[in-house]
PDB file of C-alpha atoms in Angstrom:
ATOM      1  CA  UNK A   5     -13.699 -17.917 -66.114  1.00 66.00           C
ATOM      2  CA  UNK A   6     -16.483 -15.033 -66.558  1.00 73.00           C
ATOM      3  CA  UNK A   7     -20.086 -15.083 -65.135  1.00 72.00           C
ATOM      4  CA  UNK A   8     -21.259 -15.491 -69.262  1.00 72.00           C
ATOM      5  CA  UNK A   9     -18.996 -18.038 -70.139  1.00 89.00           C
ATOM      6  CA  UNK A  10     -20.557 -20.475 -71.770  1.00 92.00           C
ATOM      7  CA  UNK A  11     -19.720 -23.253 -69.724  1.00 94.00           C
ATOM      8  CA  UNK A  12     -20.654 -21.199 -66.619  1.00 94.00           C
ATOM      9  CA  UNK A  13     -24.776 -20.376 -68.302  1.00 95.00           C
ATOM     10  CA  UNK A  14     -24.837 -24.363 -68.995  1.00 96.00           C
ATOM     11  CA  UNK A  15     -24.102 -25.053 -65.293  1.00 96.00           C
ATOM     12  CA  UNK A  16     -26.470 -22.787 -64.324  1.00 96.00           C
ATOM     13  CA  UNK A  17     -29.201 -23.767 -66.607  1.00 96.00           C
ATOM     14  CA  UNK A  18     -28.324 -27.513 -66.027  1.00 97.00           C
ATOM     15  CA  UNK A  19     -28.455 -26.779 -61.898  1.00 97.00           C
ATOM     16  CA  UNK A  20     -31.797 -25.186 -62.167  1.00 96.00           C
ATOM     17  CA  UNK A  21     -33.211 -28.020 -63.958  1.00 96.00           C
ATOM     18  CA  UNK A  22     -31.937 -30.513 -61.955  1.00 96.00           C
ATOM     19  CA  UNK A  23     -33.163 -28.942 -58.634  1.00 94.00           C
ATOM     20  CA  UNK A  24     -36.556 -28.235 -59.687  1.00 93.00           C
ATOM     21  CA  UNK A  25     -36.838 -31.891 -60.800  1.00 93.00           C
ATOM     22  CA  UNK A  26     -35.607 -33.133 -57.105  1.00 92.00           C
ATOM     23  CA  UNK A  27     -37.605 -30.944 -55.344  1.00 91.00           C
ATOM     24  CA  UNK A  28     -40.480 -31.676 -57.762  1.00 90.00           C
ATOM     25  CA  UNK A  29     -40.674 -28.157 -58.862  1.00 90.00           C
ATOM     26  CA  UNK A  30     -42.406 -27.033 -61.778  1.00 88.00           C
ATOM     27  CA  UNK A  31     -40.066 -25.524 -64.267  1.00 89.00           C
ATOM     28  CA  UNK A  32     -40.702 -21.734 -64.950  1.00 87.00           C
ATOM     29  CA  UNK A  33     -38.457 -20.280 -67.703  1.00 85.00           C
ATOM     30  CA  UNK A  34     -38.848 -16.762 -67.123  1.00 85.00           C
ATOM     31  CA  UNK A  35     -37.195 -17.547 -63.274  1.00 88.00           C
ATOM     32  CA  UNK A  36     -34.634 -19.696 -65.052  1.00 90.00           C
ATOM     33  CA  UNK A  37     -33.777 -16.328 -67.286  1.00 88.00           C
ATOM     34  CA  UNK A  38     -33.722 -14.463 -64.329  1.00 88.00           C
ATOM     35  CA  UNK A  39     -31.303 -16.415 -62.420  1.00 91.00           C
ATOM     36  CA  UNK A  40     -29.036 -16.790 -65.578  1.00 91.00           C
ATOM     37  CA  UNK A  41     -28.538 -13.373 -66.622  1.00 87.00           C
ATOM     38  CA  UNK A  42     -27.316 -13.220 -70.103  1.00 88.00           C
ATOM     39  CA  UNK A  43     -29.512 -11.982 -72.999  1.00 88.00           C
ATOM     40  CA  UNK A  44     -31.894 -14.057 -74.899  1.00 86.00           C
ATOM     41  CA  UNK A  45     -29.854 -15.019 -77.811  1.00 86.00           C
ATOM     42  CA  UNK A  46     -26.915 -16.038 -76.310  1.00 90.00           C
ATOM     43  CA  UNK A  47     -29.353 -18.416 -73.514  1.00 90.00           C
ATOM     44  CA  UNK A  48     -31.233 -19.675 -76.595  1.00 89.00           C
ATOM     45  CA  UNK A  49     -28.238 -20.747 -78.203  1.00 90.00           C
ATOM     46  CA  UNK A  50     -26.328 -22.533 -74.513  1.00 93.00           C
ATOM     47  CA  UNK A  51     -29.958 -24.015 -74.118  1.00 93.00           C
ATOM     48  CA  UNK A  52     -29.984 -25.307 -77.965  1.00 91.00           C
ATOM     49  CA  UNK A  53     -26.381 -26.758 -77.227  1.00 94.00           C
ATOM     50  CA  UNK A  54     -27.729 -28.583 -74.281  1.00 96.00           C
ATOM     51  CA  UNK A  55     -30.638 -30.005 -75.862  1.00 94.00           C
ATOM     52  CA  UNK A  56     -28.966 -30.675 -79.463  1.00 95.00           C
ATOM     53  CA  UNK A  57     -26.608 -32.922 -76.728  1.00 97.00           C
ATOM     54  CA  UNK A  58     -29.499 -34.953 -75.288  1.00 97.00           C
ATOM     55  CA  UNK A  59     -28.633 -33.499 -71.870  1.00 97.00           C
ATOM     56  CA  UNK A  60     -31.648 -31.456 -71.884  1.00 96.00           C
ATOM     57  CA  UNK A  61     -35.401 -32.245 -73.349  1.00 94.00           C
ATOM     58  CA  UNK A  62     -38.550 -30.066 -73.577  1.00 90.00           C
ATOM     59  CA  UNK A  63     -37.294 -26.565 -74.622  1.00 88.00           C
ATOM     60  CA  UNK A  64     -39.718 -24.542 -77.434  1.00 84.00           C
ATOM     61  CA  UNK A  65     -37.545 -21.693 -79.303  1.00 82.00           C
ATOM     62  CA  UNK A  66     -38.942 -19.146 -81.654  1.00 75.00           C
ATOM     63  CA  UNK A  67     -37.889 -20.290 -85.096  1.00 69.00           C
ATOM     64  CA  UNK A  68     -36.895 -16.497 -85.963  1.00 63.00           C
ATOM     65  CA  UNK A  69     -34.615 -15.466 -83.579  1.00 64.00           C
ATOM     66  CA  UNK A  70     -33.737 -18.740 -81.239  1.00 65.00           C
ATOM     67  CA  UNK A  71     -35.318 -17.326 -78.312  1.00 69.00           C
ATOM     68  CA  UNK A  72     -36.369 -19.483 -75.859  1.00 72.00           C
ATOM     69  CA  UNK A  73     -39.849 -19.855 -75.727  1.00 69.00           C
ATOM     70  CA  UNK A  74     -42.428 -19.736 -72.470  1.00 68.00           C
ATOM     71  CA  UNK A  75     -46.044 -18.976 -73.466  1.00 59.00           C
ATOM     72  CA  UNK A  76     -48.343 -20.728 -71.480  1.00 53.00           C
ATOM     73  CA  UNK A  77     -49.784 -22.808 -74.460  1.00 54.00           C
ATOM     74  CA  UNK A  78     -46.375 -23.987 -75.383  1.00 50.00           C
ATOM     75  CA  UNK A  79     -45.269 -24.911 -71.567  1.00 50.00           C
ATOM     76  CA  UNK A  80     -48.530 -27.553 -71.573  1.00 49.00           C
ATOM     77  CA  UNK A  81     -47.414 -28.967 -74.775  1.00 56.00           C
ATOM     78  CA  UNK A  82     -43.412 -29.819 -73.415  1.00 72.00           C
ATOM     79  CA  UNK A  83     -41.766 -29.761 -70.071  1.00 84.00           C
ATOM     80  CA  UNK A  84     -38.674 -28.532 -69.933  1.00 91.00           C
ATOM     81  CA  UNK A  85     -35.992 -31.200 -68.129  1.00 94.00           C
ATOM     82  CA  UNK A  86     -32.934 -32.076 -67.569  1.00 96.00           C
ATOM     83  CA  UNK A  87     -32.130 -35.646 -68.950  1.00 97.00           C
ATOM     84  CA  UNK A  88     -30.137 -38.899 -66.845  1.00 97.00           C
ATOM     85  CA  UNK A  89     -26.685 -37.587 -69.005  1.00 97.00           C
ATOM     86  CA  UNK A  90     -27.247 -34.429 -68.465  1.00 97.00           C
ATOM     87  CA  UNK A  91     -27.604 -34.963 -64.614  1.00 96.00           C
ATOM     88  CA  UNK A  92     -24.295 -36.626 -64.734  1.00 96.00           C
ATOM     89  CA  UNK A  93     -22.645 -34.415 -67.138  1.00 97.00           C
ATOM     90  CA  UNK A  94     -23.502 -31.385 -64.689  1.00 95.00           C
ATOM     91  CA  UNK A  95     -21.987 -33.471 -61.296  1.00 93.00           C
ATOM     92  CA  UNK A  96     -18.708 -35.183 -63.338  1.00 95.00           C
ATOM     93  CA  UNK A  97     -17.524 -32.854 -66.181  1.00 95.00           C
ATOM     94  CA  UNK A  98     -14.556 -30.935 -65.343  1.00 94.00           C
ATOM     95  CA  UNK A  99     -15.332 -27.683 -67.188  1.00 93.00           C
ATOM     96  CA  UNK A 100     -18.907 -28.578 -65.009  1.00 95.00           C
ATOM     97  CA  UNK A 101     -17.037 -28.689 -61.854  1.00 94.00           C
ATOM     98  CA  UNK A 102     -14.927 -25.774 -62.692  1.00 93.00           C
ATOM     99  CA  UNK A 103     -18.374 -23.782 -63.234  1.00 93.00           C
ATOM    100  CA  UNK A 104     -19.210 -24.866 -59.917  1.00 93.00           C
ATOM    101  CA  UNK A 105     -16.537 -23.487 -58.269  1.00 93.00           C
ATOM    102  CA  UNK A 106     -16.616 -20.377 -60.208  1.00 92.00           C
ATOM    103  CA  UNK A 107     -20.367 -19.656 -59.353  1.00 91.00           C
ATOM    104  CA  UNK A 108     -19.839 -19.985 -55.811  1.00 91.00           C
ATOM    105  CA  UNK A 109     -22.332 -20.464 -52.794  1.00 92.00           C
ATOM    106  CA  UNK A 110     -23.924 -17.341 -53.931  1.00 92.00           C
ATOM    107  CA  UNK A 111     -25.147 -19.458 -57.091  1.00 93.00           C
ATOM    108  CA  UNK A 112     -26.428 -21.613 -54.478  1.00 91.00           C
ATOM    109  CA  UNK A 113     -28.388 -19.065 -52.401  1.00 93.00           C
ATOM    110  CA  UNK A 114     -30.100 -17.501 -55.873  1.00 92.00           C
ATOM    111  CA  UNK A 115     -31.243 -21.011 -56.916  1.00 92.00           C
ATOM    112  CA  UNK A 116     -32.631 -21.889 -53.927  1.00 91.00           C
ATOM    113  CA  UNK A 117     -34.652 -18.214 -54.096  1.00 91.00           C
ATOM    114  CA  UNK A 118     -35.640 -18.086 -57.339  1.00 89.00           C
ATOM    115  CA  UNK A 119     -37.089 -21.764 -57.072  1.00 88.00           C
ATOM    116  CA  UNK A 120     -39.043 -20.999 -54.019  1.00 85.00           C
ATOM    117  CA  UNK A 121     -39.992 -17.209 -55.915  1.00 83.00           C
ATOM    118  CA  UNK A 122     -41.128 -19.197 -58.849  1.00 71.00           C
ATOM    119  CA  UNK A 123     -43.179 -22.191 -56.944  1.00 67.00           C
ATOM    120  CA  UNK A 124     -45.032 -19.453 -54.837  1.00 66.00           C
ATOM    121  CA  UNK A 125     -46.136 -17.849 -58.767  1.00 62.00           C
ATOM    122  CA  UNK A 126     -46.904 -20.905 -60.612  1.00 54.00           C
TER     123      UNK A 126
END
């Protein structure tokens, strides 16, 4: 498994979700792109996968080039979240838990930071 696998952005994306919602964090998409790493396209098209799925709800895109939108007029019109399925797609799937592994404590330690980064901006 690579760091932009697929399976390994949708972990990631689904993880940041799901912690900010637990720790009642507001959702900031440009920390979420930092912490994901992978160029706009290919997030835009992991985070339309996820959301076409009903495992994530909220996301804007830019009709042109499927890039994930964050402008502060969009943000107060949807909140980006992760859904009850997705929740339990990102703690039971085996390609989920595979992620997991694959993305380490490390993972762990840069979600935690870029949360608390983002909170401290919003």
């Amino acid at each position: 498994m690579a760091s932009d696998d697929f399976e390994v952005i949708a972990f990631k994306v689904l993880s940041y979700l799901y912690r900010c919602m637990k720790d009642g964090k507001k959702v900031d998409v440009a920390a979420l792109r930092e912490l994901i790493g992978c160029n706009e396209a290919y997030l835009g098209s992991v985070i339309r996968g996820l959301q076409s799925k009903g495992l994530v709800d909220g996301f804007c895109f830019d009709g042109l080039s499927g890039v994930v939108i964050d402008s502060p007029a969009l943000a107060t019109m949807s909140e980006p979240v992760i859904t009850m399925d997705g929740a339990a797609y990102v703690r039971e799937n085996s390609r989920m838990r595979k992620a997991r592994e694959f993305a380490g404590h490390a993972f762990d330690v840069a979600l935690a930071t870029v949360i608390q980064a983002a909170a401290s901006r919003i």
